[in-house]
Coordinates of C-alpha atoms in Angstrom, one line a residue:
X1372 CA -17.1 19.1 50.3
X1373 CA -17.5 22.6 51.9
X1374 CA -17.7 25.4 49.4
X1375 CA -17.2 29.0 50.3
X1376 CA -18.8 31.7 48.1
X1377 CA -15.5 32.3 46.2
X1378 CA -14.8 28.6 45.5
X1379 CA -16.3 26.6 42.6
X1380 CA -16.6 22.9 42.3
X1381 CA -13.9 21.2 40.4
X1382 CA -14.7 20.9 36.7
X1383 CA -15.7 17.6 35.3
X1384 CA -13.2 16.1 32.9
X1385 CA -14.3 16.1 29.3
X1386 CA -15.6 12.9 27.7
X1387 CA -12.8 11.4 25.6
X1388 CA -13.5 11.6 21.9
X1389 CA -13.8 7.8 21.6
X1390 CA -16.9 7.9 23.9
X1391 CA -18.6 10.9 22.5
X1392 CA -21.7 10.2 20.3
X1393 CA -21.5 11.9 16.9
X1394 CA -24.8 13.2 15.7
X1395 CA -25.0 13.7 11.9
X1396 CA -27.4 16.6 11.2
X1397 CA -30.2 15.9 8.9
X1398 CA -29.2 18.8 6.7
X1399 CA -25.8 17.2 6.0
X1400 CA -27.5 13.9 5.2
X1401 CA -29.9 15.6 2.9
X1402 CA -27.1 17.5 1.1
X1403 CA -25.2 14.2 0.5
X1404 CA -28.4 12.6 -0.7
X1405 CA -29.1 15.5 -3.0
X1406 CA -25.7 15.3 -4.6
X1407 CA -25.9 11.5 -5.0
X1408 CA -29.4 11.9 -6.5
X1409 CA -28.3 14.5 -9.0
X1410 CA -25.5 12.2 -10.1
X1411 CA -27.9 9.3 -10.5
X1412 CA -30.3 11.4 -12.5
X1413 CA -27.6 12.6 -14.8
X1414 CA -26.3 9.1 -15.3
X1415 CA -29.8 7.6 -15.9
X1416 CA -30.7 10.5 -18.3
X1417 CA -27.6 10.7 -20.4
X1418 CA -25.7 7.3 -20.3
X1419 CA -26.1 4.6 -22.8
X1420 CA -26.8 2.2 -19.9
X1421 CA -29.8 4.0 -18.5
X1422 CA -33.3 2.5 -18.5
X1423 CA -34.3 4.2 -21.8
X1424 CA -31.1 3.8 -23.8
X1425 CA -31.1 1.9 -27.0
X1426 CA -34.9 1.5 -27.1
X1427 CA -37.4 2.4 -29.7
X1428 CA -39.0 5.9 -29.2
X1429 CA -41.6 5.8 -26.4
X1430 CA -45.3 6.3 -27.0
X1431 CA -46.4 10.0 -27.1
X1432 CA -47.2 10.3 -23.4
X1433 CA -46.4 7.2 -21.4
X1434 CA -47.9 8.0 -18.0
X1435 CA -45.5 5.9 -16.0
X1436 CA -42.5 7.7 -17.3
X1437 CA -44.1 11.1 -16.4
X1438 CA -44.8 9.8 -12.9
X1439 CA -41.1 8.8 -12.5
X1440 CA -40.1 12.3 -13.7
X1441 CA -42.4 13.9 -11.2
X1442 CA -41.2 11.7 -8.4
X1443 CA -37.5 12.2 -9.2
X1444 CA -37.7 15.9 -9.2
X1445 CA -40.0 16.0 -6.1
X1446 CA -37.4 13.9 -4.3
X1447 CA -34.6 16.3 -5.4
X1448 CA -36.7 19.3 -4.3
X1449 CA -37.5 17.8 -0.9
X1450 CA -33.8 17.0 -0.3
X1451 CA -32.9 20.6 -1.4
X1452 CA -35.4 22.1 1.1
X1453 CA -34.1 19.9 3.9
X1454 CA -30.5 20.6 3.0
X1455 CA -30.9 24.4 2.9
X1456 CA -33.3 24.5 5.9
X1457 CA -37.0 24.2 5.7
X1458 CA -37.3 27.4 7.7
X1459 CA -35.7 29.4 5.0
X1460 CA -38.8 30.0 2.8
X1461 CA -36.9 32.7 0.8
X1462 CA -34.7 30.0 -0.6
X1463 CA -37.6 27.9 -1.9
X1464 CA -37.9 29.8 -5.2
X1465 CA -34.1 29.4 -5.9
X1466 CA -34.4 25.7 -5.3
X1467 CA -37.2 25.6 -7.8
X1468 CA -35.4 27.8 -10.4
X1469 CA -32.2 25.8 -10.1
X1470 CA -33.9 22.4 -10.4
X1471 CA -36.1 23.5 -13.2
X1472 CA -33.1 24.8 -15.1
X1473 CA -31.3 21.5 -14.4
X1474 CA -34.4 19.5 -15.7
X1475 CA -34.6 21.6 -18.9
X1476 CA -30.9 21.3 -19.4
X1477 CA -31.1 17.5 -19.2
X1478 CA -34.0 17.4 -21.6
X1479 CA -32.1 19.6 -24.1
X1480 CA -29.0 17.4 -24.0
X1481 CA -31.2 14.3 -24.4
X1482 CA -32.7 15.8 -27.5
X1483 CA -29.2 15.9 -29.1
X1484 CA -28.3 12.3 -28.1
X1485 CA -29.0 9.5 -30.7
X1486 CA -30.0 7.0 -28.0
X1487 CA -32.3 9.3 -26.0
X1488 CA -35.3 11.6 -26.7
X1489 CA -35.8 14.9 -25.1
X1490 CA -39.3 16.0 -24.3
X1491 CA -41.2 19.1 -23.3
X1492 CA -43.7 16.9 -21.5
X1493 CA -40.8 15.4 -19.4
X1494 CA -39.7 19.0 -18.5
X1495 CA -43.3 19.8 -17.5
X1496 CA -43.5 16.6 -15.3
X1497 CA -40.2 17.7 -13.7
X1498 CA -41.6 21.1 -13.0
X1499 CA -44.8 19.6 -11.6
X1500 CA -42.7 17.5 -9.1
X1501 CA -40.8 20.6 -8.1
X1502 CA -43.9 22.8 -7.6
X1503 CA -45.7 20.1 -5.7
X1504 CA -43.0 19.9 -3.0
X1505 CA -42.5 23.7 -2.9
X1506 CA -46.2 24.2 -2.5
X1507 CA -46.4 21.6 0.4
X1508 CA -43.3 22.9 2.2
X1509 CA -44.5 26.5 1.7
X1510 CA -47.9 25.6 3.3
X1511 CA -46.1 23.8 6.2
X1512 CA -43.8 26.8 6.8
X1513 CA -46.8 29.2 6.9
X1514 CA -48.5 27.0 9.5
X1515 CA -45.4 27.1 11.7
X1516 CA -45.4 30.8 11.9

């Protein structure tokens, strides 16, 4: 095929949609996981079918329960950071404020339900999980710069 300077090669036909690979961005997956996780936490925290419903009041500070609170809110925070973009450090504080507000709100509602108990210590464990992930992601973001 002889090309003169004014001629261009013929364009390649586009790949048909059925043969294109769809790549789902991690941010979309994280946002979906975040929403599902929030719904699961609301259900577990407020329903009569959750793991703590219809039980006797727990001991003053059961360690395993606090570890679960820390882990759940660390998970939510990590998903929030990935969904909003780990490079957007300015958003980290808003993720923390939003999730801490959510955690306190859940505990306040639990305190008013007859089959659950709200606890300040649970809210502190929620906050510890949030701060742990924000601290780690903040350190990682600083190392990248």
